[in-house]
Amino acid sequence: QLFDLAAVLCAEPFDRARPLWRFTVIEGLEGGRAAMVQQIHHTITDGEGGVRMSVQFIDFDRDAPDPEPVSEQAAAPEAKVTILRPCWVYGPGLAPSTFLPTLTMSLHHRRRYPMTPGQQTRDLVYVDDVVRAVVRALDDDAPAGTYNIGTGRETLVLEMALAIAAR
């Protein structure tokens, strides 16, 4: 159930009328545990910066003192830091105004779709695969590090459009 909820949360676009970050606490998990899903828009920070900022937001003790500023040199050597950098995420919950949903709707209604020549490339990754990577990174035995979440295969935007049009 946590996996399914995280998938929905990760697929939900930010409301541009609100701050471009979101923290969701999920309580009532087995063994009295809880989880938190942190989402920070890429215009605010990259994955590594998001991890560094989250150290300032999260206390592991109920009455923890205010944290000291964290610098590169001050980071505890035993601290486990995992950075996940998802590529171009697609799947249920995409904002209706984004490329794939607008293209699909235009084709469904047999309307011309204005787009560039489509020579840009994207490494497509399904939202469920991103959630699996996040869940795996949370495992106690997961190795720390920086991971790109994607297929490693670049796809032309034009190829995506033609494949969708062919269906």
PDB file of N, CA and C in Angstrom, residues 11-71:
ATOM      1  N   ALA A  11       3.663  10.938  -8.956  1.00  0.00           N
ATOM      2  CA  ALA A  11       3.137  11.274 -10.277  1.00  0.00           C
ATOM      3  C   ALA A  11       2.355  12.582 -10.282  1.00  0.00           C
ATOM      4  N   GLU A  12       1.953  13.043  -9.107  1.00  0.00           N
ATOM      5  CA  GLU A  12       1.133  14.250  -9.027  1.00  0.00           C
ATOM      6  C   GLU A  12       1.974  15.503  -9.272  1.00  0.00           C
ATOM      7  N   PRO A  13       1.601  16.316 -10.245  1.00  0.00           N
ATOM      8  CA  PRO A  13       2.389  17.526 -10.531  1.00  0.00           C
ATOM      9  C   PRO A  13       2.190  18.583  -9.447  1.00  0.00           C
ATOM     10  N   PHE A  14       3.128  19.493  -9.385  1.00  0.00           N
ATOM     11  CA  PHE A  14       3.025  20.596  -8.442  1.00  0.00           C
ATOM     12  C   PHE A  14       1.962  21.577  -8.919  1.00  0.00           C
ATOM     13  N   ASP A  15       1.257  22.171  -7.962  1.00  0.00           N
ATOM     14  CA  ASP A  15       0.320  23.255  -8.237  1.00  0.00           C
ATOM     15  C   ASP A  15       1.157  24.528  -8.311  1.00  0.00           C
ATOM     16  N   ARG A  16       1.238  25.161  -9.481  1.00  0.00           N
ATOM     17  CA  ARG A  16       2.098  26.332  -9.675  1.00  0.00           C
ATOM     18  C   ARG A  16       1.634  27.539  -8.865  1.00  0.00           C
ATOM     19  N   ALA A  17       0.433  27.484  -8.296  1.00  0.00           N
ATOM     20  CA  ALA A  17      -0.049  28.584  -7.464  1.00  0.00           C
ATOM     21  C   ALA A  17       0.407  28.423  -6.010  1.00  0.00           C
ATOM     22  N   ARG A  18       1.069  27.312  -5.702  1.00  0.00           N
ATOM     23  CA  ARG A  18       1.535  27.028  -4.344  1.00  0.00           C
ATOM     24  C   ARG A  18       3.053  26.852  -4.362  1.00  0.00           C
ATOM     25  N   PRO A  19       3.687  26.779  -3.194  1.00  0.00           N
ATOM     26  CA  PRO A  19       5.139  26.551  -3.175  1.00  0.00           C
ATOM     27  C   PRO A  19       5.508  25.265  -3.920  1.00  0.00           C
ATOM     28  N   LEU A  20       6.685  25.280  -4.544  1.00  0.00           N
ATOM     29  CA  LEU A  20       7.106  24.149  -5.371  1.00  0.00           C
ATOM     30  C   LEU A  20       7.864  23.111  -4.551  1.00  0.00           C
ATOM     31  N   TRP A  21       7.319  22.772  -3.411  1.00  0.00           N
ATOM     32  CA  TRP A  21       7.814  21.665  -2.603  1.00  0.00           C
ATOM     33  C   TRP A  21       6.632  21.087  -1.839  1.00  0.00           C
ATOM     34  N   ARG A  22       6.798  19.826  -1.447  1.00  0.00           N
ATOM     35  CA  ARG A  22       5.704  19.145  -0.761  1.00  0.00           C
ATOM     36  C   ARG A  22       6.322  18.038   0.103  1.00  0.00           C
ATOM     37  N   PHE A  23       5.884  17.965   1.356  1.00  0.00           N
ATOM     38  CA  PHE A  23       6.290  16.898   2.255  1.00  0.00           C
ATOM     39  C   PHE A  23       5.025  16.174   2.680  1.00  0.00           C
ATOM     40  N   THR A  24       4.975  14.871   2.498  1.00  0.00           N
ATOM     41  CA  THR A  24       3.816  14.086   2.873  1.00  0.00           C
ATOM     42  C   THR A  24       4.248  13.054   3.901  1.00  0.00           C
ATOM     43  N   VAL A  25       3.651  13.105   5.091  1.00  0.00           N
ATOM     44  CA  VAL A  25       3.937  12.139   6.145  1.00  0.00           C
ATOM     45  C   VAL A  25       2.859  11.065   6.090  1.00  0.00           C
ATOM     46  N   ILE A  26       3.289   9.825   6.072  1.00  0.00           N
ATOM     47  CA  ILE A  26       2.369   8.695   6.006  1.00  0.00           C
ATOM     48  C   ILE A  26       2.524   7.929   7.313  1.00  0.00           C
ATOM     49  N   GLU A  27       1.469   7.952   8.129  1.00  0.00           N
ATOM     50  CA  GLU A  27       1.503   7.309   9.438  1.00  0.00           C
ATOM     51  C   GLU A  27       0.722   6.005   9.408  1.00  0.00           C
ATOM     52  N   GLY A  28       0.856   5.237  10.486  1.00  0.00           N
ATOM     53  CA  GLY A  28       0.071   4.017  10.641  1.00  0.00           C
ATOM     54  C   GLY A  28       0.626   2.823   9.905  1.00  0.00           C
ATOM     55  N   LEU A  29       1.920   2.828   9.613  1.00  0.00           N
ATOM     56  CA  LEU A  29       2.528   1.683   8.942  1.00  0.00           C
ATOM     57  C   LEU A  29       2.795   0.570   9.946  1.00  0.00           C
ATOM     58  N   GLU A  30       3.025  -0.609   9.444  1.00  0.00           N
ATOM     59  CA  GLU A  30       3.283  -1.782  10.272  1.00  0.00           C
ATOM     60  C   GLU A  30       4.406  -1.506  11.272  1.00  0.00           C
ATOM     61  N   GLY A  31       4.234  -1.992  12.497  1.00  0.00           N
ATOM     62  CA  GLY A  31       5.251  -1.821  13.523  1.00  0.00           C
ATOM     63  C   GLY A  31       5.321  -0.403  14.069  1.00  0.00           C
ATOM     64  N   GLY A  32       4.241   0.379  13.924  1.00  0.00           N
ATOM     65  CA  GLY A  32       4.234   1.738  14.431  1.00  0.00           C
ATOM     66  C   GLY A  32       5.129   2.690  13.652  1.00  0.00           C
ATOM     67  N   ARG A  33       5.514   2.293  12.445  1.00  0.00           N
ATOM     68  CA  ARG A  33       6.430   3.107  11.645  1.00  0.00           C
ATOM     69  C   ARG A  33       5.665   4.155  10.837  1.00  0.00           C
ATOM     70  N   ALA A  34       6.417   5.073  10.292  1.00  0.00           N
ATOM     71  CA  ALA A  34       5.864   6.126   9.434  1.00  0.00           C
ATOM     72  C   ALA A  34       6.846   6.347   8.290  1.00  0.00           C
ATOM     73  N   ALA A  35       6.392   7.005   7.248  1.00  0.00           N
ATOM     74  CA  ALA A  35       7.251   7.329   6.110  1.00  0.00           C
ATOM     75  C   ALA A  35       6.990   8.776   5.723  1.00  0.00           C
ATOM     76  N   MET A  36       7.960   9.345   5.018  1.00  0.00           N
ATOM     77  CA  MET A  36       7.782  10.697   4.519  1.00  0.00           C
ATOM     78  C   MET A  36       8.223  10.734   3.061  1.00  0.00           C
ATOM     79  N   VAL A  37       7.405  11.328   2.238  1.00  0.00           N
ATOM     80  CA  VAL A  37       7.752  11.540   0.839  1.00  0.00           C
ATOM     81  C   VAL A  37       8.035  13.025   0.686  1.00  0.00           C
ATOM     82  N   GLN A  38       9.245  13.338   0.254  1.00  0.00           N
ATOM     83  CA  GLN A  38       9.668  14.725   0.062  1.00  0.00           C
ATOM     84  C   GLN A  38       9.731  14.990  -1.430  1.00  0.00           C
ATOM     85  N   GLN A  39       9.084  16.053  -1.864  1.00  0.00           N
ATOM     86  CA  GLN A  39       9.144  16.442  -3.268  1.00  0.00           C
ATOM     87  C   GLN A  39       9.554  17.909  -3.329  1.00  0.00           C
ATOM     88  N   ILE A  40      10.625  18.172  -4.050  1.00  0.00           N
ATOM     89  CA  ILE A  40      11.096  19.541  -4.250  1.00  0.00           C
ATOM     90  C   ILE A  40      11.318  19.717  -5.749  1.00  0.00           C
ATOM     91  N   HIS A  41      10.696  20.720  -6.308  1.00  0.00           N
ATOM     92  CA  HIS A  41      10.792  20.952  -7.745  1.00  0.00           C
ATOM     93  C   HIS A  41      12.237  21.209  -8.163  1.00  0.00           C
ATOM     94  N   HIS A  42      12.603  20.746  -9.338  1.00  0.00           N
ATOM     95  CA  HIS A  42      13.993  20.877  -9.800  1.00  0.00           C
ATOM     96  C   HIS A  42      14.433  22.327 -10.011  1.00  0.00           C
ATOM     97  N   THR A  43      13.494  23.264 -10.061  1.00  0.00           N
ATOM     98  CA  THR A  43      13.898  24.663 -10.173  1.00  0.00           C
ATOM     99  C   THR A  43      14.417  25.204  -8.842  1.00  0.00           C
ATOM    100  N   ILE A  44      14.156  24.491  -7.759  1.00  0.00           N
ATOM    101  CA  ILE A  44      14.620  24.902  -6.437  1.00  0.00           C
ATOM    102  C   ILE A  44      15.991  24.304  -6.147  1.00  0.00           C
ATOM    103  N   THR A  45      16.163  23.025  -6.434  1.00  0.00           N
ATOM    104  CA  THR A  45      17.434  22.361  -6.168  1.00  0.00           C
ATOM    105  C   THR A  45      17.509  21.068  -6.966  1.00  0.00           C
ATOM    106  N   ASP A  46      18.720  20.550  -7.104  1.00  0.00           N
ATOM    107  CA  ASP A  46      18.882  19.239  -7.710  1.00  0.00           C
ATOM    108  C   ASP A  46      18.751  18.184  -6.610  1.00  0.00           C
ATOM    109  N   GLY A  47      18.908  16.925  -6.965  1.00  0.00           N
ATOM    110  CA  GLY A  47      18.736  15.837  -6.007  1.00  0.00           C
ATOM    111  C   GLY A  47      19.670  15.937  -4.822  1.00  0.00           C
ATOM    112  N   GLU A  48      20.932  16.223  -5.075  1.00  0.00           N
ATOM    113  CA  GLU A  48      21.911  16.307  -3.983  1.00  0.00           C
ATOM    114  C   GLU A  48      21.577  17.466  -3.051  1.00  0.00           C
ATOM    115  N   GLY A  49      21.225  18.607  -3.618  1.00  0.00           N
ATOM    116  CA  GLY A  49      20.842  19.747  -2.798  1.00  0.00           C
ATOM    117  C   GLY A  49      19.596  19.465  -1.981  1.00  0.00           C
ATOM    118  N   GLY A  50      18.669  18.715  -2.549  1.00  0.00           N
ATOM    119  CA  GLY A  50      17.455  18.336  -1.824  1.00  0.00           C
ATOM    120  C   GLY A  50      17.764  17.475  -0.621  1.00  0.00           C
ATOM    121  N   VAL A  51      18.701  16.556  -0.778  1.00  0.00           N
ATOM    122  CA  VAL A  51      19.101  15.715   0.354  1.00  0.00           C
ATOM    123  C   VAL A  51      19.758  16.577   1.421  1.00  0.00           C
ATOM    124  N   ARG A  52      20.632  17.471   1.005  1.00  0.00           N
ATOM    125  CA  ARG A  52      21.307  18.351   1.974  1.00  0.00           C
ATOM    126  C   ARG A  52      20.292  19.232   2.713  1.00  0.00           C
ATOM    127  N   MET A  53      19.296  19.751   1.992  1.00  0.00           N
ATOM    128  CA  MET A  53      18.285  20.578   2.639  1.00  0.00           C
ATOM    129  C   MET A  53      17.436  19.755   3.599  1.00  0.00           C
ATOM    130  N   SER A  54      17.119  18.515   3.241  1.00  0.00           N
ATOM    131  CA  SER A  54      16.245  17.709   4.092  1.00  0.00           C
ATOM    132  C   SER A  54      16.886  17.418   5.440  1.00  0.00           C
ATOM    133  N   VAL A  55      18.225  17.419   5.515  1.00  0.00           N
ATOM    134  CA  VAL A  55      18.904  17.255   6.802  1.00  0.00           C
ATOM    135  C   VAL A  55      18.474  18.377   7.745  1.00  0.00           C
ATOM    136  N   GLN A  56      18.185  19.545   7.192  1.00  0.00           N
ATOM    137  CA  GLN A  56      17.758  20.678   8.005  1.00  0.00           C
ATOM    138  C   GLN A  56      16.281  20.581   8.413  1.00  0.00           C
ATOM    139  N   PHE A  57      15.489  19.795   7.685  1.00  0.00           N
ATOM    140  CA  PHE A  57      14.051  19.732   7.929  1.00  0.00           C
ATOM    141  C   PHE A  57      13.626  18.614   8.866  1.00  0.00           C
ATOM    142  N   ILE A  58      14.432  17.584   9.008  1.00  0.00           N
ATOM    143  CA  ILE A  58      13.996  16.372   9.683  1.00  0.00           C
ATOM    144  C   ILE A  58      14.755  16.182  10.991  1.00  0.00           C
ATOM    145  N   ASP A  59      14.008  15.947  12.063  1.00  0.00           N
ATOM    146  CA  ASP A  59      14.595  15.592  13.355  1.00  0.00           C
ATOM    147  C   ASP A  59      14.273  14.130  13.623  1.00  0.00           C
ATOM    148  N   PHE A  60      15.230  13.409  14.143  1.00  0.00           N
ATOM    149  CA  PHE A  60      15.008  12.003  14.478  1.00  0.00           C
ATOM    150  C   PHE A  60      14.690  11.837  15.960  1.00  0.00           C
ATOM    151  N   ASP A  61      14.891  12.883  16.745  1.00  0.00           N
ATOM    152  CA  ASP A  61      14.541  12.876  18.160  1.00  0.00           C
ATOM    153  C   ASP A  61      13.345  13.783  18.365  1.00  0.00           C
ATOM    154  N   ARG A  62      12.475  13.378  19.288  1.00  0.00           N
ATOM    155  CA  ARG A  62      11.253  14.144  19.532  1.00  0.00           C
ATOM    156  C   ARG A  62      11.553  15.585  19.971  1.00  0.00           C
ATOM    157  N   ASP A  63      12.557  15.780  20.827  1.00  0.00           N
ATOM    158  CA  ASP A  63      12.905  17.114  21.327  1.00  0.00           C
ATOM    159  C   ASP A  63      14.299  17.516  20.857  1.00  0.00           C
ATOM    160  N   ALA A  64      14.547  17.384  19.596  1.00  0.00           N
ATOM    161  CA  ALA A  64      15.874  17.665  19.049  1.00  0.00           C
ATOM    162  C   ALA A  64      16.161  19.163  19.087  1.00  0.00           C
ATOM    163  N   PRO A  65      17.423  19.526  19.347  1.00  0.00           N
ATOM    164  CA  PRO A  65      17.789  20.949  19.303  1.00  0.00           C
ATOM    165  C   PRO A  65      17.838  21.418  17.853  1.00  0.00           C
ATOM    166  N   ASP A  66      17.862  22.716  17.674  1.00  0.00           N
ATOM    167  CA  ASP A  66      17.996  23.262  16.326  1.00  0.00           C
ATOM    168  C   ASP A  66      19.295  22.760  15.707  1.00  0.00           C
ATOM    169  N   PRO A  67      19.267  22.384  14.443  1.00  0.00           N
ATOM    170  CA  PRO A  67      20.480  21.843  13.816  1.00  0.00           C
ATOM    171  C   PRO A  67      21.506  22.933  13.521  1.00  0.00           C
ATOM    172  N   GLU A  68      22.756  22.530  13.515  1.00  0.00           N
ATOM    173  CA  GLU A  68      23.834  23.409  13.100  1.00  0.00           C
ATOM    174  C   GLU A  68      23.860  23.432  11.577  1.00  0.00           C
ATOM    175  N   PRO A  69      24.318  24.523  10.966  1.00  0.00           N
ATOM    176  CA  PRO A  69      24.452  24.523   9.500  1.00  0.00           C
ATOM    177  C   PRO A  69      25.378  23.391   9.054  1.00  0.00           C
ATOM    178  N   VAL A  70      25.027  22.755   7.957  1.00  0.00           N
ATOM    179  CA  VAL A  70      25.817  21.637   7.448  1.00  0.00           C
ATOM    180  C   VAL A  70      26.705  22.140   6.320  1.00  0.00           C
ATOM    181  N   SER A  71      27.977  21.821   6.397  1.00  0.00           N
ATOM    182  CA  SER A  71      28.892  22.146   5.312  1.00  0.00           C
ATOM    183  C   SER A  71      29.479  20.846   4.789  1.00  0.00           C
TER     184      SER A  71
END
